[in-house]
Coordinates of C-alpha atoms in Angstrom, one line a residue:
M1235 CA -7.1 17.9 -2.2
D1236 CA -9.3 15.6 -0.2
K1237 CA -8.4 12.6 1.9
Y1238 CA -10.0 10.1 -0.6
Y1239 CA -7.7 11.4 -3.4
F1240 CA -4.6 11.0 -1.3
A1241 CA -5.7 7.5 -0.1
L1242 CA -6.4 6.5 -3.7
L1243 CA -3.0 7.5 -4.9
G1244 CA -1.4 6.1 -1.8
E1245 CA -3.0 2.7 -2.3
A1246 CA -2.1 2.8 -5.9
G1247 CA 1.5 3.2 -5.0
A1248 CA 1.4 0.7 -2.2
S1249 CA 0.0 -1.8 -4.8
G1250 CA 2.9 -1.1 -7.1
L1251 CA 5.4 -1.6 -4.3
A1252 CA 3.8 -4.8 -3.1
K1253 CA 3.7 -6.2 -6.6
A1254 CA 7.4 -5.5 -7.1
F1255 CA 8.3 -7.1 -3.7
Y1256 CA 6.2 -10.1 -4.5
L1257 CA 7.7 -10.6 -7.9
R1258 CA 11.2 -10.3 -6.5
F1259 CA 10.9 -12.5 -3.4
K1260 CA 8.0 -14.9 -4.2
K1261 CA 6.8 -15.0 -0.5
E1262 CA 3.2 -15.9 0.2
S1263 CA 2.9 -13.1 2.7
L1264 CA 3.9 -10.6 0.1
K1265 CA 1.4 -12.0 -2.4
E1266 CA -1.3 -11.7 0.3
A1267 CA -0.2 -8.1 1.0
Y1268 CA -0.4 -7.3 -2.7
E1269 CA -3.9 -8.6 -3.0
Q1270 CA -5.0 -6.6 0.0
E1271 CA -3.4 -3.4 -1.3
V1272 CA -5.2 -3.9 -4.6
S1273 CA -8.5 -4.3 -2.7
H1274 CA -7.8 -1.1 -0.7
W1275 CA -7.2 0.7 -4.0
N1276 CA -10.4 -0.5 -5.4
Y1277 CA -12.3 0.6 -2.3
F1278 CA -11.0 4.1 -2.7
R1279 CA -11.8 4.1 -6.4
K1280 CA -15.5 4.1 -5.4
F1281 CA -14.9 7.6 -4.0
R1282 CA -12.4 9.2 -6.4
R1283 CA -10.6 8.5 -9.6
S1284 CA -7.5 10.1 -11.0
H1285 CA -5.4 9.9 -14.2
L1286 CA -2.4 9.7 -11.9
E1287 CA -3.3 6.2 -10.5
L1288 CA -1.4 4.2 -13.1
P1289 CA 1.7 6.5 -13.3
V1290 CA 2.0 6.3 -9.5
Y1291 CA 1.4 2.5 -9.5
Y1292 CA 4.2 2.0 -12.2
S1293 CA 6.6 4.5 -10.7
L1294 CA 6.4 2.8 -7.3
F1295 CA 6.6 -0.6 -9.0
L1296 CA 9.9 0.3 -10.5
F1297 CA 11.0 1.9 -7.2
G1298 CA 10.1 -1.4 -5.5
I1299 CA 12.2 -3.4 -7.9
F1300 CA 15.1 -1.1 -7.2
V1301 CA 14.6 -1.3 -3.4
S1302 CA 14.5 -5.1 -3.6
L1303 CA 17.9 -5.3 -5.1
F1304 CA 19.3 -4.2 -1.7
G1305 CA 18.0 -7.5 -0.1
F1306 CA 15.0 -8.6 2.0
S1307 CA 16.0 -6.9 5.2
F1308 CA 16.2 -3.5 3.6
T1309 CA 12.9 -4.2 1.8
K1310 CA 11.3 -5.0 5.2
R1311 CA 12.5 -1.6 6.6
V1312 CA 10.9 0.1 3.6
I1313 CA 7.6 -1.8 4.1
K1314 CA 7.5 -0.8 7.8
R1315 CA 8.1 2.8 7.0
V1316 CA 5.5 3.0 4.2
E1317 CA 2.9 1.1 6.3
R1318 CA 3.5 3.3 9.4
G1319 CA 2.8 6.3 7.2
A1320 CA -0.4 4.8 5.9
I1321 CA -1.6 3.9 9.3
N1322 CA -0.9 7.4 10.6
F1323 CA -2.7 8.9 7.6
Y1324 CA -5.8 6.7 8.1
E1325 CA -5.9 7.4 11.8
K1326 CA -5.6 11.1 11.4
N1327 CA -8.1 11.5 8.4
F1328 CA -10.7 8.8 8.6
D1329 CA -13.4 7.8 10.9
L1330 CA -12.1 4.7 12.7
T1331 CA -15.5 3.4 13.5
D1332 CA -16.1 2.8 9.8
K1333 CA -16.0 -1.0 9.4
R1334 CA -14.1 -0.9 6.1
I1335 CA -11.5 1.6 7.3
S1336 CA -11.0 -0.5 10.5
E1337 CA -10.4 -3.6 8.2
I1338 CA -7.9 -1.7 6.2
L1339 CA -6.1 -0.5 9.2
A1340 CA -5.9 -4.0 10.6
Q1341 CA -4.5 -5.3 7.3
E1342 CA -1.9 -2.4 7.2
R1343 CA -0.8 -3.4 10.7
E1344 CA -0.4 -7.0 9.6
H1345 CA 1.8 -5.9 6.7
M1346 CA 4.3 -4.4 9.2
K1347 CA 5.0 -8.0 10.5
I1348 CA 6.3 -9.2 7.1

């Protein structure tokens, strides 16, 4: 499988998590993170599509609702772990001089500050 496929499914899942966290906590920073994750997902849709996008999105949406039941501090730890994995994936597999990839990386780093 190629890097665009993994990025596509990763961003679909990240969008589901972000939506769940925003619905649960209603923080503006979480809304912004959700909108950015959806834009990342749409970017990778230009390169690949998959029938697994929506199942991944909804699975991680439900997982996000479950995680949020443990409170905001636990949710923040989950966000940091997920974003750290995404950053490592992008740094390892993509050209960091690409303008859009650099923007995505910067936004992912901002999400870790939530």
